[in-house]
């Protein structure tokens, strides 16, 4: 036999091994249990009943990178998490493949912002890109099939298996370098040939004065009620010149307080005033240095929003601060919840708080430079130096021991759960000190999901910002849009037609149901029951079908508009809703029975993760978590908005504040939401779905095509954005997870001057050590499941 | 000489057949679990690799065999590499004493359908199942990872605790059969299977057996929501596959033990002994999968409490009662 013949036989043998191994590998792609943000929800949906990724042999989600073959990078790659993604990738055993899922992971997507890597391919090689924001589950399957085809067609693994030189397996693509092998055009792909703004051809900036030239009526002015007026007088009497009630306001009593007396005023309001303002709803700052009328404003304003449970009213305290890096006093001794809020203000604005127990960065990595929400800070990632593999290697997070201090030389086991862990429900890092399995200390490191959405809010026009709202809480979809549009509508005095209001309520409640179903599924999964997941997602698909029928989208419909909703309800919506309303109660009962009376579930949740009502109020806990402590507090009832006062429903509460109570509240909320949906569908008013005052809104298309005034409004409001009158408004709504508030500040321009989002998760998660210390690791998982938070609204 | 070599040949054939059967059955048990769970969850399950996904286990096996075998830095290499084998080998060895059919006649020779009919068969099984703990505890420890360590500790504590109730629950069976030999125990059930006279022992045994095999609701050593992948977090490729294999062989062993000790072993009408035996194992396995699809997971201390405060006392009471009944 000649050498050639021998080699030919060897080749044929290797070829057949290639075919066999490729066949095996393509049907045995075990994905890592890995997700970064919204996209992961659709990835997980692809595993559930309707889509069933298991058919391709790919349902074996592995929590350990060692056993996974496939990394589906689903969601936004943040600069803070990128080193972790890289590490997980490197921990995977060869051969390994990477699918980049969704626009963020592909190229940064909507988030061209300081905290986001503009595409995962800058740090890892990628096999398949799935486009979409987020891609549908079908697209995930398509991506998987494309990867299977790629493996079968392109790879030659046999030589590596027999330790021969040559052959290929796994990902072979080179890394991309932002600016060199990859476009840095912030306008996205498809703009080839058109120069980037700032080049010699196009002037660097739009002159803002175009908006200045437009006239707009002043901001809405509300009449304060007697209680608010009396409170203003009391404050004036007691603190004299130090307080100055604002002459007018678009939403609530606003009091300017001098920094020296701030703590006294706050203490008075919390403990002595009538009514008492017991909750620190929100604390944030505004950098006033870029105001159009610069001399009327200080350098910074601190803004405290307080809430009174007794009078169901809110109050705004504004504190002017001067200087480049001003200092003020911490209020953590008044409200423990101020801890994280003050750290956030420090992190993003560089304002220091004296007396704060632990003033360090909270959202951004510890080695970050600058304070992004300052007006002087450029916000776009494409304006910064590209993020590369070296950066990902260099910028490692701190060791767990830095967070949990070892006391007295006592040896404890410090366990990092997260930032990427199966049960942290997103990118959140728990640093747990353990004594056996008992938790003796718990610290959290957040900011792994910081998408810089507040900075983005300062550059997108008022309408352009709506798509970002849904992504602040990616499971609550349209329910997120509501506080934003309501806040802007309050500021600009936009009246919303009744039909649009009811549609908004119906959509919000559908999303509450959909969110609670995901919560139910993951909670059950957290305590180890795998099947309820699939049942809950089956019903969730029904809801998303309705949402898709009405809005055309699934997770992020972006369907509410200033002044109404994007379009009228389509034909057939009522039948779909009615069908769902008929089916759902029995389905809910069916699979709830799997859980509610199950002795193991009860043993795992009853009496676990308790929090007292006083604590919950002090820490700013909201939503079902607060109601599970026995307080009847629901904004939909107490401070109704968008016509909730016209609906019959009950606010479920439970006693005990433990994991089981939180379970009971949410399940009952699903039933109540269904009641609201039923009523909304039955009594849907007729009429317009968009206000007929077109100054600030996007006019109806038919009007726009027939009427020159509407066309002009449409053109102006779409291109440079409506000029919203100078002023500020804070609006909070009861979204599925709690109270989400938008504080919008306008300087009379086409985009917000400051866009502050108060996420319910921020406060709800800050309280976690109160719930978990003293319990075991397994309990911590149950507690995390029962609190139901979501990362983009904690880190924003 | 001839009889000796014939005996040896028969033994080899039996060994080969049992081993092949066990490994194949383990692979297809995985397939069955994935299909059955999918059906419980309104899904199809694997159906692309081969008809009804029947080639799925083969694909998974080839994939695992050709995957990189990672050893973490700082791991105790020898123990790390051996641990998965311990789990699989002990599980396989247990089948040496389990009878899977009545005697067969071949060339005038009586061939017992068991590899070795030890008179201390049951004790042999217990001894091996105790050894299996080492694979998990050492594997978890040797990985030099905190999650693995926690998983390993949980595994060790859980398996040691449940071994007691497992053993105690079987004392009445031994008392009734009057022998530790599994063949004798099956013979003793010719009139009626022991599940009828020992329902309590049966329940305790099944619960403990599920805890021994680390399946939901007792899958704490590898509770993925808590510990990532638990004791096998750091294992990749075929070493992870061996843990997996061990688990499913264990499932068959437990099914076989339930069949032998409580369901009358191979006996049954119409069908042959081994067929009945397989059916019984399959039923037990299906019930275990069904339970996995239904129940949440217990917490560590609850698991311990159930074992020490409920199952062991019950088993002791059962022994006393059985003894009293036999005496009377």
PDB file of N, CA and C in Angstrom, chain A residues 24-25 27-28 30 49 52 54-55 57 59-60 62 64 66-69 93-95 161 414-417 421 423 437 525 527-528 531 534-535 598 600 603-604 608 776 778-779 781, chain B residues 34 40-49 55-56 59-60 62-63 66-68 70 146-147 150 154 216-217 224-226 228-229 232-236 240 293-297 299 302:
ATOM      1  N   UNK A  24     -23.239  14.547  16.578  1.00  0.00           N
ATOM      2  CA  UNK A  24     -23.514  14.445  18.008  1.00  0.00           C
ATOM      3  C   UNK A  24     -23.520  15.831  18.643  1.00  0.00           C
ATOM      4  N   UNK A  25     -22.550  16.632  18.276  1.00  0.00           N
ATOM      5  CA  UNK A  25     -22.428  17.923  18.933  1.00  0.00           C
ATOM      6  C   UNK A  25     -23.589  18.837  18.592  1.00  0.00           C
ATOM      7  N   UNK A  27     -26.616  18.116  18.044  1.00  0.00           N
ATOM      8  CA  UNK A  27     -27.838  17.774  18.772  1.00  0.00           C
ATOM      9  C   UNK A  27     -27.636  17.788  20.282  1.00  0.00           C
ATOM     10  N   UNK A  28     -26.487  18.161  20.709  1.00  0.00           N
ATOM     11  CA  UNK A  28     -26.258  18.140  22.149  1.00  0.00           C
ATOM     12  C   UNK A  28     -25.639  19.468  22.599  1.00  0.00           C
ATOM     13  N   UNK A  30     -25.647  22.110  24.891  1.00  0.00           N
ATOM     14  CA  UNK A  30     -26.228  22.472  26.181  1.00  0.00           C
ATOM     15  C   UNK A  30     -25.903  23.929  26.474  1.00  0.00           C
ATOM     16  N   UNK A  49     -43.283  25.598  26.767  1.00  0.00           N
ATOM     17  CA  UNK A  49     -44.130  24.687  26.010  1.00  0.00           C
ATOM     18  C   UNK A  49     -44.338  25.068  24.549  1.00  0.00           C
ATOM     19  N   UNK A  52     -40.393  25.134  22.909  1.00  0.00           N
ATOM     20  CA  UNK A  52     -39.739  23.871  23.246  1.00  0.00           C
ATOM     21  C   UNK A  52     -38.402  23.636  22.546  1.00  0.00           C
ATOM     22  N   UNK A  54     -36.204  22.049  23.656  1.00  0.00           N
ATOM     23  CA  UNK A  54     -35.791  20.681  23.970  1.00  0.00           C
ATOM     24  C   UNK A  54     -35.808  19.791  22.745  1.00  0.00           C
ATOM     25  N   UNK A  55     -36.642  20.126  21.782  1.00  0.00           N
ATOM     26  CA  UNK A  55     -36.720  19.284  20.577  1.00  0.00           C
ATOM     27  C   UNK A  55     -35.352  19.150  19.915  1.00  0.00           C
ATOM     28  N   UNK A  57     -32.625  19.085  21.483  1.00  0.00           N
ATOM     29  CA  UNK A  57     -31.687  18.546  22.467  1.00  0.00           C
ATOM     30  C   UNK A  57     -30.986  19.619  23.259  1.00  0.00           C
ATOM     31  N   UNK A  59     -32.244  21.651  25.803  1.00  0.00           N
ATOM     32  CA  UNK A  59     -32.922  22.165  26.992  1.00  0.00           C
ATOM     33  C   UNK A  59     -32.117  21.930  28.258  1.00  0.00           C
ATOM     34  N   UNK A  60     -30.963  21.295  28.133  1.00  0.00           N
ATOM     35  CA  UNK A  60     -30.200  20.943  29.325  1.00  0.00           C
ATOM     36  C   UNK A  60     -29.394  22.168  29.765  1.00  0.00           C
ATOM     37  N   UNK A  62     -27.149  24.319  31.755  1.00  0.00           N
ATOM     38  CA  UNK A  62     -26.160  24.003  32.778  1.00  0.00           C
ATOM     39  C   UNK A  62     -25.810  25.269  33.556  1.00  0.00           C
ATOM     40  N   UNK A  64     -23.279  25.393  35.475  1.00  0.00           N
ATOM     41  CA  UNK A  64     -21.824  25.456  35.549  1.00  0.00           C
ATOM     42  C   UNK A  64     -21.246  25.606  34.142  1.00  0.00           C
ATOM     43  N   UNK A  66     -18.506  24.795  33.079  1.00  0.00           N
ATOM     44  CA  UNK A  66     -17.699  23.631  32.697  1.00  0.00           C
ATOM     45  C   UNK A  66     -18.482  22.666  31.841  1.00  0.00           C
ATOM     46  N   UNK A  67     -19.772  22.570  32.103  1.00  0.00           N
ATOM     47  CA  UNK A  67     -20.570  21.543  31.433  1.00  0.00           C
ATOM     48  C   UNK A  67     -21.351  22.091  30.258  1.00  0.00           C
ATOM     49  N   UNK A  68     -21.239  23.402  30.012  1.00  0.00           N
ATOM     50  CA  UNK A  68     -22.026  24.006  28.947  1.00  0.00           C
ATOM     51  C   UNK A  68     -21.229  24.029  27.655  1.00  0.00           C
ATOM     52  N   UNK A  69     -21.974  23.931  26.537  1.00  0.00           N
ATOM     53  CA  UNK A  69     -21.324  23.999  25.238  1.00  0.00           C
ATOM     54  C   UNK A  69     -21.575  25.331  24.568  1.00  0.00           C
ATOM     55  N   UNK A  93     -15.540  24.523  28.839  1.00  0.00           N
ATOM     56  CA  UNK A  93     -14.601  23.557  28.262  1.00  0.00           C
ATOM     57  C   UNK A  93     -14.722  23.574  26.746  1.00  0.00           C
ATOM     58  N   UNK A  94     -13.633  23.326  26.067  1.00  0.00           N
ATOM     59  CA  UNK A  94     -13.643  23.246  24.604  1.00  0.00           C
ATOM     60  C   UNK A  94     -14.371  21.986  24.170  1.00  0.00           C
ATOM     61  N   UNK A  95     -14.993  21.960  23.027  1.00  0.00           N
ATOM     62  CA  UNK A  95     -15.294  23.102  22.164  1.00  0.00           C
ATOM     63  C   UNK A  95     -16.478  23.891  22.696  1.00  0.00           C
ATOM     64  N   UNK A 161      -9.423  15.783  18.144  1.00  0.00           N
ATOM     65  CA  UNK A 161      -9.768  14.690  19.057  1.00  0.00           C
ATOM     66  C   UNK A 161      -8.638  13.667  19.130  1.00  0.00           C
ATOM     67  N   UNK A 414     -16.889  32.888  52.991  1.00  0.00           N
ATOM     68  CA  UNK A 414     -17.523  33.962  52.225  1.00  0.00           C
ATOM     69  C   UNK A 414     -17.850  33.442  50.842  1.00  0.00           C
ATOM     70  N   UNK A 415     -19.117  33.515  50.513  1.00  0.00           N
ATOM     71  CA  UNK A 415     -19.584  32.939  49.258  1.00  0.00           C
ATOM     72  C   UNK A 415     -20.120  34.057  48.375  1.00  0.00           C
ATOM     73  N   UNK A 416     -19.635  34.106  47.149  1.00  0.00           N
ATOM     74  CA  UNK A 416     -20.167  35.051  46.177  1.00  0.00           C
ATOM     75  C   UNK A 416     -21.327  34.404  45.449  1.00  0.00           C
ATOM     76  N   UNK A 417     -22.501  34.985  45.583  1.00  0.00           N
ATOM     77  CA  UNK A 417     -23.604  34.518  44.745  1.00  0.00           C
ATOM     78  C   UNK A 417     -23.848  35.621  43.738  1.00  0.00           C
ATOM     79  N   UNK A 421     -25.585  34.300  38.681  1.00  0.00           N
ATOM     80  CA  UNK A 421     -25.956  33.091  39.400  1.00  0.00           C
ATOM     81  C   UNK A 421     -27.372  32.753  38.969  1.00  0.00           C
ATOM     82  N   UNK A 423     -30.007  32.005  40.468  1.00  0.00           N
ATOM     83  CA  UNK A 423     -31.172  32.480  41.205  1.00  0.00           C
ATOM     84  C   UNK A 423     -31.093  33.923  41.657  1.00  0.00           C
ATOM     85  N   UNK A 437     -24.406  26.588  56.945  1.00  0.00           N
ATOM     86  CA  UNK A 437     -25.250  27.120  55.877  1.00  0.00           C
ATOM     87  C   UNK A 437     -26.001  28.362  56.329  1.00  0.00           C
ATOM     88  N   UNK A 525     -39.687  27.755  40.775  1.00  0.00           N
ATOM     89  CA  UNK A 525     -38.419  27.178  40.344  1.00  0.00           C
ATOM     90  C   UNK A 525     -37.350  27.362  41.409  1.00  0.00           C
ATOM     91  N   UNK A 527     -37.675  27.436  44.595  1.00  0.00           N
ATOM     92  CA  UNK A 527     -37.771  26.469  45.686  1.00  0.00           C
ATOM     93  C   UNK A 527     -37.720  25.043  45.152  1.00  0.00           C
ATOM     94  N   UNK A 528     -37.429  24.883  43.873  1.00  0.00           N
ATOM     95  CA  UNK A 528     -37.111  23.559  43.358  1.00  0.00           C
ATOM     96  C   UNK A 528     -38.191  22.885  42.534  1.00  0.00           C
ATOM     97  N   UNK A 531     -42.013  22.263  37.279  1.00  0.00           N
ATOM     98  CA  UNK A 531     -43.102  22.211  36.310  1.00  0.00           C
ATOM     99  C   UNK A 531     -44.005  23.454  36.264  1.00  0.00           C
ATOM    100  N   UNK A 534     -43.643  25.888  33.389  1.00  0.00           N
ATOM    101  CA  UNK A 534     -44.136  25.668  32.034  1.00  0.00           C
ATOM    102  C   UNK A 534     -45.614  26.021  31.927  1.00  0.00           C
ATOM    103  N   UNK A 535     -46.355  25.733  32.987  1.00  0.00           N
ATOM    104  CA  UNK A 535     -47.778  26.075  32.955  1.00  0.00           C
ATOM    105  C   UNK A 535     -47.948  27.587  32.944  1.00  0.00           C
ATOM    106  N   UNK A 598     -48.979  22.797  49.138  1.00  0.00           N
ATOM    107  CA  UNK A 598     -47.923  21.792  49.168  1.00  0.00           C
ATOM    108  C   UNK A 598     -47.108  21.927  50.454  1.00  0.00           C
ATOM    109  N   UNK A 600     -44.221  20.957  51.351  1.00  0.00           N
ATOM    110  CA  UNK A 600     -42.816  21.342  51.193  1.00  0.00           C
ATOM    111  C   UNK A 600     -42.735  22.838  50.899  1.00  0.00           C
ATOM    112  N   UNK A 603     -43.386  24.721  54.039  1.00  0.00           N
ATOM    113  CA  UNK A 603     -42.239  24.644  54.955  1.00  0.00           C
ATOM    114  C   UNK A 603     -41.113  25.552  54.475  1.00  0.00           C
ATOM    115  N   UNK A 604     -40.993  25.696  53.189  1.00  0.00           N
ATOM    116  CA  UNK A 604     -39.904  26.506  52.654  1.00  0.00           C
ATOM    117  C   UNK A 604     -40.182  28.007  52.750  1.00  0.00           C
ATOM    118  N   UNK A 608     -40.360  32.534  56.747  1.00  0.00           N
ATOM    119  CA  UNK A 608     -39.024  32.802  56.207  1.00  0.00           C
ATOM    120  C   UNK A 608     -38.982  34.225  55.664  1.00  0.00           C
ATOM    121  N   UNK A 776     -30.909  30.499  56.022  1.00  0.00           N
ATOM    122  CA  UNK A 776     -29.878  29.707  55.336  1.00  0.00           C
ATOM    123  C   UNK A 776     -29.790  30.093  53.863  1.00  0.00           C
ATOM    124  N   UNK A 778     -30.478  28.375  51.256  1.00  0.00           N
ATOM    125  CA  UNK A 778     -31.680  27.987  50.528  1.00  0.00           C
ATOM    126  C   UNK A 778     -32.794  29.001  50.780  1.00  0.00           C
ATOM    127  N   UNK A 779     -32.867  29.525  52.003  1.00  0.00           N
ATOM    128  CA  UNK A 779     -33.877  30.532  52.301  1.00  0.00           C
ATOM    129  C   UNK A 779     -33.623  31.810  51.521  1.00  0.00           C
ATOM    130  N   UNK A 781     -32.504  32.106  48.656  1.00  0.00           N
ATOM    131  CA  UNK A 781     -33.033  31.936  47.300  1.00  0.00           C
ATOM    132  C   UNK A 781     -34.552  32.114  47.312  1.00  0.00           C
TER     133      UNK A 781
ATOM    134  N   UNK B  34     -36.339  12.806  30.006  1.00  0.00           N
ATOM    135  CA  UNK B  34     -36.531  14.045  29.252  1.00  0.00           C
ATOM    136  C   UNK B  34     -37.844  14.039  28.498  1.00  0.00           C
ATOM    137  N   UNK B  40     -45.140  15.947  30.836  1.00  0.00           N
ATOM    138  CA  UNK B  40     -45.774  16.532  32.030  1.00  0.00           C
ATOM    139  C   UNK B  40     -45.862  18.048  31.891  1.00  0.00           C
ATOM    140  N   UNK B  41     -44.945  18.608  31.116  1.00  0.00           N
ATOM    141  CA  UNK B  41     -44.852  20.059  31.021  1.00  0.00           C
ATOM    142  C   UNK B  41     -45.397  20.569  29.690  1.00  0.00           C
ATOM    143  N   UNK B  42     -46.302  19.837  29.096  1.00  0.00           N
ATOM    144  CA  UNK B  42     -46.951  20.212  27.832  1.00  0.00           C
ATOM    145  C   UNK B  42     -45.929  20.522  26.737  1.00  0.00           C
ATOM    146  N   UNK B  43     -44.908  19.692  26.644  1.00  0.00           N
ATOM    147  CA  UNK B  43     -43.903  19.886  25.601  1.00  0.00           C
ATOM    148  C   UNK B  43     -43.685  18.561  24.883  1.00  0.00           C
ATOM    149  N   UNK B  44     -42.806  18.578  23.881  1.00  0.00           N
ATOM    150  CA  UNK B  44     -42.484  17.338  23.174  1.00  0.00           C
ATOM    151  C   UNK B  44     -41.220  16.683  23.709  1.00  0.00           C
ATOM    152  N   UNK B  45     -40.240  17.469  24.059  1.00  0.00           N
ATOM    153  CA  UNK B  45     -38.957  16.885  24.427  1.00  0.00           C
ATOM    154  C   UNK B  45     -38.151  16.573  23.181  1.00  0.00           C
ATOM    155  N   UNK B  46     -36.944  16.012  23.353  1.00  0.00           N
ATOM    156  CA  UNK B  46     -36.056  15.803  22.209  1.00  0.00           C
ATOM    157  C   UNK B  46     -36.740  14.982  21.117  1.00  0.00           C
ATOM    158  N   UNK B  47     -36.710  15.464  19.890  1.00  0.00           N
ATOM    159  CA  UNK B  47     -37.274  14.658  18.807  1.00  0.00           C
ATOM    160  C   UNK B  47     -36.576  14.914  17.476  1.00  0.00           C
ATOM    161  N   UNK B  48     -35.403  15.523  17.503  1.00  0.00           N
ATOM    162  CA  UNK B  48     -34.704  15.764  16.248  1.00  0.00           C
ATOM    163  C   UNK B  48     -33.612  14.719  16.000  1.00  0.00           C
ATOM    164  N   UNK B  49     -32.897  14.332  17.050  1.00  0.00           N
ATOM    165  CA  UNK B  49     -31.831  13.341  16.877  1.00  0.00           C
ATOM    166  C   UNK B  49     -32.467  11.961  16.827  1.00  0.00           C
ATOM    167  N   UNK B  55     -31.988   8.820  19.320  1.00  0.00           N
ATOM    168  CA  UNK B  55     -30.525   8.845  19.283  1.00  0.00           C
ATOM    169  C   UNK B  55     -29.947   9.927  20.183  1.00  0.00           C
ATOM    170  N   UNK B  56     -30.821  10.628  20.884  1.00  0.00           N
ATOM    171  CA  UNK B  56     -30.368  11.727  21.749  1.00  0.00           C
ATOM    172  C   UNK B  56     -29.296  11.282  22.753  1.00  0.00           C
ATOM    173  N   UNK B  59     -25.981  10.953  21.022  1.00  0.00           N
ATOM    174  CA  UNK B  59     -25.387  12.251  20.698  1.00  0.00           C
ATOM    175  C   UNK B  59     -24.759  12.869  21.949  1.00  0.00           C
ATOM    176  N   UNK B  60     -25.497  12.817  23.045  1.00  0.00           N
ATOM    177  CA  UNK B  60     -24.965  13.404  24.280  1.00  0.00           C
ATOM    178  C   UNK B  60     -23.683  12.700  24.702  1.00  0.00           C
ATOM    179  N   UNK B  62     -21.476  10.969  22.827  1.00  0.00           N
ATOM    180  CA  UNK B  62     -20.330  11.283  21.958  1.00  0.00           C
ATOM    181  C   UNK B  62     -19.839  12.693  22.255  1.00  0.00           C
ATOM    182  N   UNK B  63     -20.797  13.600  22.457  1.00  0.00           N
ATOM    183  CA  UNK B  63     -20.389  14.973  22.746  1.00  0.00           C
ATOM    184  C   UNK B  63     -19.544  15.032  24.017  1.00  0.00           C
ATOM    185  N   UNK B  66     -16.027  13.693  23.667  1.00  0.00           N
ATOM    186  CA  UNK B  66     -15.069  14.479  22.888  1.00  0.00           C
ATOM    187  C   UNK B  66     -14.909  15.887  23.449  1.00  0.00           C
ATOM    188  N   UNK B  67     -15.410  16.118  24.650  1.00  0.00           N
ATOM    189  CA  UNK B  67     -15.285  17.457  25.221  1.00  0.00           C
ATOM    190  C   UNK B  67     -14.040  17.526  26.100  1.00  0.00           C
ATOM    191  N   UNK B  68     -13.527  18.734  26.197  1.00  0.00           N
ATOM    192  CA  UNK B  68     -12.312  18.940  26.992  1.00  0.00           C
ATOM    193  C   UNK B  68     -12.548  18.532  28.440  1.00  0.00           C
ATOM    194  N   UNK B  70     -11.619  19.421  31.891  1.00  0.00           N
ATOM    195  CA  UNK B  70     -10.942  20.499  32.623  1.00  0.00           C
ATOM    196  C   UNK B  70     -10.655  20.079  34.047  1.00  0.00           C
ATOM    197  N   UNK B 146     -15.978  26.666  46.244  1.00  0.00           N
ATOM    198  CA  UNK B 146     -16.875  26.730  47.402  1.00  0.00           C
ATOM    199  C   UNK B 146     -18.212  26.070  47.132  1.00  0.00           C
ATOM    200  N   UNK B 147     -18.721  26.268  45.932  1.00  0.00           N
ATOM    201  CA  UNK B 147     -20.014  25.651  45.617  1.00  0.00           C
ATOM    202  C   UNK B 147     -19.896  24.130  45.635  1.00  0.00           C
ATOM    203  N   UNK B 150     -19.711  22.963  49.285  1.00  0.00           N
ATOM    204  CA  UNK B 150     -21.009  22.956  49.957  1.00  0.00           C
ATOM    205  C   UNK B 150     -21.853  21.786  49.465  1.00  0.00           C
ATOM    206  N   UNK B 154     -23.172  18.728  51.794  1.00  0.00           N
ATOM    207  CA  UNK B 154     -24.589  18.381  51.834  1.00  0.00           C
ATOM    208  C   UNK B 154     -24.794  16.920  51.455  1.00  0.00           C
ATOM    209  N   UNK B 216     -34.952  15.334  43.261  1.00  0.00           N
ATOM    210  CA  UNK B 216     -35.984  16.191  43.841  1.00  0.00           C
ATOM    211  C   UNK B 216     -37.016  15.323  44.515  1.00  0.00           C
ATOM    212  N   UNK B 217     -37.504  15.603  45.692  1.00  0.00           N
ATOM    213  CA  UNK B 217     -37.277  16.816  46.482  1.00  0.00           C
ATOM    214  C   UNK B 217     -36.016  16.785  47.353  1.00  0.00           C
ATOM    215  N   UNK B 224     -29.504  23.360  41.780  1.00  0.00           N
ATOM    216  CA  UNK B 224     -28.904  24.336  40.872  1.00  0.00           C
ATOM    217  C   UNK B 224     -29.296  25.754  41.228  1.00  0.00           C
ATOM    218  N   UNK B 225     -30.474  25.940  41.824  1.00  0.00           N
ATOM    219  CA  UNK B 225     -30.858  27.306  42.172  1.00  0.00           C
ATOM    220  C   UNK B 225     -30.004  27.858  43.290  1.00  0.00           C
ATOM    221  N   UNK B 226     -29.470  26.958  44.108  1.00  0.00           N
ATOM    222  CA  UNK B 226     -28.687  27.436  45.239  1.00  0.00           C
ATOM    223  C   UNK B 226     -27.192  27.348  44.967  1.00  0.00           C
ATOM    224  N   UNK B 228     -25.425  26.394  42.059  1.00  0.00           N
ATOM    225  CA  UNK B 228     -24.951  26.184  40.696  1.00  0.00           C
ATOM    226  C   UNK B 228     -25.139  24.729  40.336  1.00  0.00           C
ATOM    227  N   UNK B 229     -24.092  23.993  40.177  1.00  0.00           N
ATOM    228  CA  UNK B 229     -24.244  22.572  39.901  1.00  0.00           C
ATOM    229  C   UNK B 229     -23.811  21.719  41.092  1.00  0.00           C
ATOM    230  N   UNK B 232     -20.667  18.736  41.486  1.00  0.00           N
ATOM    231  CA  UNK B 232     -19.980  18.517  40.210  1.00  0.00           C
ATOM    232  C   UNK B 232     -19.810  19.810  39.410  1.00  0.00           C
ATOM    233  N   UNK B 233     -19.846  20.954  40.094  1.00  0.00           N
ATOM    234  CA  UNK B 233     -19.710  22.239  39.395  1.00  0.00           C
ATOM    235  C   UNK B 233     -18.471  22.295  38.510  1.00  0.00           C
ATOM    236  N   UNK B 234     -17.377  21.751  38.977  1.00  0.00           N
ATOM    237  CA  UNK B 234     -16.123  21.923  38.250  1.00  0.00           C
ATOM    238  C   UNK B 234     -15.846  20.813  37.245  1.00  0.00           C
ATOM    239  N   UNK B 235     -16.744  19.871  37.135  1.00  0.00           N
ATOM    240  CA  UNK B 235     -16.482  18.743  36.238  1.00  0.00           C
ATOM    241  C   UNK B 235     -17.014  19.017  34.842  1.00  0.00           C
ATOM    242  N   UNK B 236     -16.246  18.626  33.843  1.00  0.00           N
ATOM    243  CA  UNK B 236     -16.717  18.808  32.479  1.00  0.00           C
ATOM    244  C   UNK B 236     -16.601  17.474  31.751  1.00  0.00           C
ATOM    245  N   UNK B 240     -18.044  14.531  34.143  1.00  0.00           N
ATOM    246  CA  UNK B 240     -19.392  14.927  34.535  1.00  0.00           C
ATOM    247  C   UNK B 240     -20.368  13.851  34.082  1.00  0.00           C
ATOM    248  N   UNK B 293     -41.037  15.946  38.680  1.00  0.00           N
ATOM    249  CA  UNK B 293     -41.785  16.961  37.952  1.00  0.00           C
ATOM    250  C   UNK B 293     -42.823  17.665  38.791  1.00  0.00           C
ATOM    251  N   UNK B 294     -43.057  17.194  40.003  1.00  0.00           N
ATOM    252  CA  UNK B 294     -44.171  17.729  40.783  1.00  0.00           C
ATOM    253  C   UNK B 294     -43.735  18.547  41.985  1.00  0.00           C
ATOM    254  N   UNK B 295     -42.729  18.090  42.706  1.00  0.00           N
ATOM    255  CA  UNK B 295     -42.491  18.650  44.031  1.00  0.00           C
ATOM    256  C   UNK B 295     -41.397  19.706  44.053  1.00  0.00           C
ATOM    257  N   UNK B 296     -41.509  20.648  44.999  1.00  0.00           N
ATOM    258  CA  UNK B 296     -40.375  21.547  45.282  1.00  0.00           C
ATOM    259  C   UNK B 296     -39.307  20.818  46.098  1.00  0.00           C
ATOM    260  N   UNK B 297     -38.264  21.562  46.423  1.00  0.00           N
ATOM    261  CA  UNK B 297     -37.117  20.971  47.097  1.00  0.00           C
ATOM    262  C   UNK B 297     -37.147  21.322  48.586  1.00  0.00           C
ATOM    263  N   UNK B 299     -35.421  22.029  52.349  1.00  0.00           N
ATOM    264  CA  UNK B 299     -34.229  22.741  52.801  1.00  0.00           C
ATOM    265  C   UNK B 299     -33.355  21.764  53.569  1.00  0.00           C
ATOM    266  N   UNK B 302     -34.507  20.851  57.022  1.00  0.00           N
ATOM    267  CA  UNK B 302     -35.773  20.110  56.958  1.00  0.00           C
ATOM    268  C   UNK B 302     -35.519  18.669  56.523  1.00  0.00           C
TER     269      UNK B 302
END
